[in-house]
């Protein structure tokens, strides 16, 4: 049994971690850290947790942090990079749900995030936590840079085609759609119910900070510099992400062959499901679960391969994958404590 | 042609007034007053108004206010009562969409609104703007206290039964349901999309400030002190109010007779529609329009008359009724500039 | 380990049972019966179950039914009463999620359901499955009449006040609100997205078939014939029920005393949570879980006690409570396999 | 004053035509034709039209059809092509909201629509009703093929860039998103509330029947055969379409220059609004109106021009544009009877 800590107590990432970890069979103690709400119970902010997790939140300190076996940072950009160097080497496994350790280049980080992160030496120590792809490295990591929500869906959808040299890496266009919970719990006019309901929006065309993250790991597997177009949209629903990726096919493979290749690629991965027979995934079909459902379509008229991937942005796109990585680090089955069946309808 | 002014420029009430008044056949100039955004165009805050109302907002002053023929206050409680005494008698017709002039008793106002309004001498000068019921008085008013959204639906539903002595006034229970736009444009956790979507809430059980307003005008027509239970709920939708009123029948009238009585009561009222044949109203059936649709049901088993009324909270519940009152004051047909057909679906 | 069967394979009740039972620690085999879809896999109708429950559905027969330890009927009214008499006494525990066995009087059933159910002798053998209230009887039952969704919330909210003689049983008015999934998976114009979205509806005023069910069990505990007003409404959301019950107080108890009485009443019930300090429940706070959250408010002005109760209609209002009853019958802890934390946001 | 007829009485297209035409200043009589509901009033099917349009529907015949000045077909594919040849030349102006006359080639129609349309000689007589682009031809048309919803947004967004030779026509990828009302009033599991709410779907990847319509008119202006990728998605909201178009830039124009070119292109078009300063359109900003709002973004990193266009699918995407075309045909100002301000919020 292990002891875990969650930094960033009252955000949606933390609350989703709680939904998973309070019932994880190998976790027997949970600490929640929130500087702004230290002393309050998490159930004061979230009445749905009453009788489940009436945990009093604490102030984070290095001494306090070190008492945990695993520490999750469910914090906005700019926080974790201040703590992680101080905790590295103390034996605490550090899983960062923010973007601070996802890029290798401080300049690139600064230009997309409009703020600073830590030194390259620290960035290099982090392993990218795309569980299905970097499993080996994650199992030995002290710092896991847990992937962004859009990159998770996009990369799981594209990497088989990249690694299989099925598509032209220079042709990739990703059209992303997210539910509103991705914007977090901080109130704003953009997420004001009366303005977001019965509305569909596009934002940050070509400038979203997940773009360099996607490009970094596409480039890694393409063994070449990949530049993509990425356009995020926001859907009037709470949870769910779909990415629609447009790519140019470079081979003569049939749709069936490519589908088989994808299925083989993810053969031993319990959380990736490849759709068959033209069946297309919907975000609700993974709601509340850690699944990533993927379909591939060959459009003969245009020579394009169109890849659809869906996830629950708070689960596989954040807290679920973070726990999956905790399982990998500890040598447990990936699905331990994560067998959530999609809530449908 | 007249010149109108709107105080409280960037709220939903003001914007709904603009939607109506920019096409009103007797209005040829519109001024918008907003102290916090003076100098900005309203279309900067509301891009949907681009090319329709690129009006620069101004700071309100008494001199400025007096240049209008009609001045609407689409302001939070506590603003209009500071201006209206200064403008009274200058010839400007004053229509207040806030609650400042709806109650006759300052103490009652203070106990429900938790803040102060003006002196009783001023409160007495205001006419309650329930257009169908106080038409005569409105036509001669200088100050109109435009009704609240819940009171509009509740009173239009209950007053015929009260005036017809069909129900026991001491038995009234009103269960109200509103769309989220009723909470205005100020952001809050309550109206944060991820918390309000796929959620149904109850609030202010027995303490909502529209309660004394409803009781005042029920008492007026019952010629007795009426005390009611009123419980508001919030529905995950943008627009629409339904009130479900439970009352004890005091007579032997059949459902058909009561329905006929209601139809006769509103015979010359273009915006009230009485449902027939057990057909029950839905909020969407009045969406974007100034209608109030009403059904009455006699429950023989319990001896109760159950009255359902629906309105669009921003139209008949606010801006629409305000313009209806402007029409009455000016001697125009009530429907002038208000013939919005419900947007369906 | 036991073997269970689900009749009514492709409805929402069956699918929610599957969400629970595929991970129940004491269930090792699940049969799904659907006459219309026998031979198909449940995952053909519900792709979200792919890789989770690719179970082939079968045709129901008495011989087949008897191979199960527990058989759930997740069927429309009029089905279970044809099967249950044939299966009674064979050792299979029968849990009926439909209304066929909830009323004791065939005439009453016929007048509200507009169809027939079985003979009184069979109706008398069924135990009403309101888990918290009829626990003893359920533990020995062969037939469980699993409660309706509205009755579950209403009765859990009202019974303490009835049993404590706090309220006048003749004064009860229940205003119910449900999410759309309560209408099931059969398509209709009422549940067509474009007509139900951004809409709030009332239906079956005074004629809903859950009314006699509520009255039967209120009468049982009041030891007198109780007649209520019940008005159901439909909310543009998928899951969730709130009931707002208005009652006349008969005692001088304070709000705090009544709240304490409620808390004591449910002291050993893990799925009922009583709210404190004026905190009011929201449907989302029980989303996907088996909780029933209850608040009580004393309105001094009117002498009324207003009781709010929320549940997830598919969980505590159907499948969750059915499994809770299975646990009680088998002598397992009530929460076995039911520790779903509300999905929030 | 003219007399108009609407064929396809109870669909959403017909009802939206009614919302516009009952208040059109040059229309004094409206006939509604519905074979399945002849004899019923339209307000029986749509209670929101009570007291507004209690029009009795009739059976369509050639003799009956000819009594109108303008006849709108708001019918599914496969109906209008059976009537229009019989009515051609009788003086009735024929505006077809279905796809029957939008393609010039019967084979292409058959392969995408999976059913037949009429002979080429008749198809050639129809003018494509994209009001802003084919204004001259529409003004003299007897048959108008009113554009599809997706093609309207897509073409208004792309044609300036095509005509200005700003983009490579072979590079076009269109990612479309629509509200659910686009699927019409016929009930189906796809549009069942509980399955569509809190869900985001993709459908008909590369096979949607609007694809050849978009390609036809892009080709027309590119003076070359244009083949595109078009992928439609469905958003959990009732109204609204957004198309996100990805294109390769062929020139050295700056974003500002391209934006200026767009603004000049639509200078005299009252219903097209070009966004400035990086402001991006949202579907709600055109809700219930006939506007098409467009933004253009140059992505320097990829050399792409990304064009966003939003419309209300039932207005500019169907009934609104049909009335705009009626205005053009009759020589009235395009905006006559169409000055609907977006309903916001």
mmCIF file of C-alpha atoms in Angstrom, chain A residues 28 101 125 128 131 155 160 205 222 242 269 311:
data_model
loop_
_atom_site.group_PDB
_atom_site.id
_atom_site.type_symbol
_atom_site.label_atom_id
_atom_site.label_comp_id
_atom_site.label_asym_id
_atom_site.label_seq_id
_atom_site.Cartn_x
_atom_site.Cartn_y
_atom_site.Cartn_z
ATOM 1 C CA UNK A 28 -4.238 3.709 1.608
ATOM 2 C CA UNK A 101 7.996 19.346 -18.238
ATOM 3 C CA UNK A 125 14.983 14.156 -16.555
ATOM 4 C CA UNK A 128 6.715 11.792 -21.350
ATOM 5 C CA UNK A 131 1.424 5.303 -21.293
ATOM 6 C CA UNK A 155 -0.707 11.094 -30.737
ATOM 7 C CA UNK A 160 0.909 4.080 -35.601
ATOM 8 C CA UNK A 205 -6.150 29.072 -34.257
ATOM 9 C CA UNK A 222 9.041 10.258 -37.567
ATOM 10 C CA UNK A 242 -12.359 14.311 -30.310
ATOM 11 C CA UNK A 269 -2.975 -2.109 -24.706
ATOM 12 C CA UNK A 311 -11.032 10.331 -24.973
#
